[in-house]
Each structure stands twice: as structure tokens, then as C-alpha cells.
PDB file of C-alpha atoms in Angstrom:
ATOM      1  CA  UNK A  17       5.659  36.542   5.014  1.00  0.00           C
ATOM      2  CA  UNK A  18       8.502  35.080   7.741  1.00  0.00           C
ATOM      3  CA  UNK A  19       6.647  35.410  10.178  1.00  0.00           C
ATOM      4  CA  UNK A  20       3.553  33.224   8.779  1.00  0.00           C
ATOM      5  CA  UNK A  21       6.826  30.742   7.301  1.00  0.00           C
ATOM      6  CA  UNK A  22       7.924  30.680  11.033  1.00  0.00           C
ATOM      7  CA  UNK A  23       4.612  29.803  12.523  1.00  0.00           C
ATOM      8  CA  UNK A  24       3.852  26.946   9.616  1.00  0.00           C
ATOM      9  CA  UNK A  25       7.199  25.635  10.514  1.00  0.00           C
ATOM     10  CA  UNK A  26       6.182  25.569  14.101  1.00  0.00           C
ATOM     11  CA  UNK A  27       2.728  24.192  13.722  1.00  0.00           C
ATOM     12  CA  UNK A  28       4.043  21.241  11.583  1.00  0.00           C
ATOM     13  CA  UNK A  29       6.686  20.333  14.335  1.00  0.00           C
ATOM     14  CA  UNK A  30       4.262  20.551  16.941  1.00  0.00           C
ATOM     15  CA  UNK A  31       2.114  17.965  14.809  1.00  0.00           C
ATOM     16  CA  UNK A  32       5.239  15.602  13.566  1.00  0.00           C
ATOM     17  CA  UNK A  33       5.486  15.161  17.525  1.00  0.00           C
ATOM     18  CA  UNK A  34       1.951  14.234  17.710  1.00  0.00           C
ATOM     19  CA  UNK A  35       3.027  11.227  15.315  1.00  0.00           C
ATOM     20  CA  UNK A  36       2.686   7.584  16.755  1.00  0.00           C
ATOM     21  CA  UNK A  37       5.269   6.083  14.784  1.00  0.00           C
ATOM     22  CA  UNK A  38       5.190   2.253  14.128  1.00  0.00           C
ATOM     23  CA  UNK A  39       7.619  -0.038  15.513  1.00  0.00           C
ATOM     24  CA  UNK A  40      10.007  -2.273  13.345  1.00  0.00           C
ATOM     25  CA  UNK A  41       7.750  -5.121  14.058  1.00  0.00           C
ATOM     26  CA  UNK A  42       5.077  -3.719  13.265  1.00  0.00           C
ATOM     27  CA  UNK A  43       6.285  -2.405   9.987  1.00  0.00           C
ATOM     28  CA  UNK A  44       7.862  -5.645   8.985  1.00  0.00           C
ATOM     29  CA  UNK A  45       4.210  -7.632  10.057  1.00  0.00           C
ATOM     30  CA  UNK A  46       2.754  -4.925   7.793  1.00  0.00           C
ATOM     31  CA  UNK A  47       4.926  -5.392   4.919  1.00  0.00           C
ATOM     32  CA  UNK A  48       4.431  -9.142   5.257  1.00  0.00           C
ATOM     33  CA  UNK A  49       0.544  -9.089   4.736  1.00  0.00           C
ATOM     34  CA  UNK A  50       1.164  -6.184   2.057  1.00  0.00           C
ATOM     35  CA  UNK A  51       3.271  -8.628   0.161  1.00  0.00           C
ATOM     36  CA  UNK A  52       1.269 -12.195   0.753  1.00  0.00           C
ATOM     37  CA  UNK A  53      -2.101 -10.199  -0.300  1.00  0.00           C
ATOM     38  CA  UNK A  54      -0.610  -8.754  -3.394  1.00  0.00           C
ATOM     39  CA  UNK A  55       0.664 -12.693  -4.082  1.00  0.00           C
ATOM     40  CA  UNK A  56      -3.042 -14.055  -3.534  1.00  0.00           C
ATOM     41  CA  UNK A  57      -4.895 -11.232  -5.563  1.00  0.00           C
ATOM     42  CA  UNK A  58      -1.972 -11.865  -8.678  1.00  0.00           C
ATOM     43  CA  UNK A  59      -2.458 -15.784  -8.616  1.00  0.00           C
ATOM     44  CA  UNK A  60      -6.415 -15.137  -8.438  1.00  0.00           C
ATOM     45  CA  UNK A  61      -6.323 -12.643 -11.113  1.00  0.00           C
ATOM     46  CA  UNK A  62      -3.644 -14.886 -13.391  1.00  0.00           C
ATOM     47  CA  UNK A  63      -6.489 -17.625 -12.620  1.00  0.00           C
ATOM     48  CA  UNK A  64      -9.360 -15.355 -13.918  1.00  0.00           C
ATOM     49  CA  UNK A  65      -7.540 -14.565 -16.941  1.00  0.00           C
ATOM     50  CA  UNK A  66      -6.795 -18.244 -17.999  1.00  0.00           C
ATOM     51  CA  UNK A  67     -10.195 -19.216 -17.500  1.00  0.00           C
ATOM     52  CA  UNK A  68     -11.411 -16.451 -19.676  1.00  0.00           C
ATOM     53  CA  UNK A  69      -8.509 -17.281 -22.254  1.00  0.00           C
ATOM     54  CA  UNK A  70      -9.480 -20.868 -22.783  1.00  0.00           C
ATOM     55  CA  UNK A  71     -13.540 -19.584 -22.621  1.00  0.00           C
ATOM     56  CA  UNK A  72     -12.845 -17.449 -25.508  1.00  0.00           C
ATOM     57  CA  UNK A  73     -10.193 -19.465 -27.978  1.00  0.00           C
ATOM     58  CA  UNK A  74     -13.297 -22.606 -27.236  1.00  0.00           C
ATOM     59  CA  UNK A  75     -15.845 -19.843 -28.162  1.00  0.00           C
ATOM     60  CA  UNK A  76     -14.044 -18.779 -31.377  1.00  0.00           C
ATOM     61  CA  UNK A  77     -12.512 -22.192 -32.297  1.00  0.00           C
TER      62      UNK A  77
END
């Protein structure tokens, strides 16, 4: 049972040094288009939904 803990333990170092870890640039530039997408699909759905709104209350009024 150590002995197979041991060689886990060694295989995931070995592949954790593999790892090509992004930069802080490229992290932040990542971040940034996480963040301006999430604004663009909110607005778009926020748009959606007060179309549909007013298409319904002129529907049922």
C-alpha cells in the first residue's frame, strides 16, 4: 500500500513538472476576455429577455 502511495506521489510530480504554466500576462489577457465575454453575453441575454417581456405583456394586454 506505501509503496503504490510512493510511486503515485512520484508519478504526479513527474507530471506537475511537465506543466507549462501561464505567465501573468497571459493570465491577466485571459481574465480580461473571460470578463468582457461574460459582459456581452449578459447585455445580449438582458436584451432577449426585454424583447420577450414587452412581446408577451402586448400579447396578453
Amino acid at each position: 500500500m506505501i509503496g503504490k502511495t510512493t510511486e503515485f506521489l512520484a508519478n504526479v510530480k513527474g507530471e506537475l513538472a511537465k506543466v507549462t504554466w501561464p505567465t501573468r500576462k497571459d493570465t491577466y489577457a485571459s481574465t480580461l476576455v473571460v470578463i468582457v465575454l461574460v459582459m456581452v453575453v449578459a447585455v445580449f441575454l438582458w436584451l432577449v429577455d426585454t424583447a420577450l417581456s414587452a412581446s408577451i405583456r402586448t400579447l396578453l394586454g
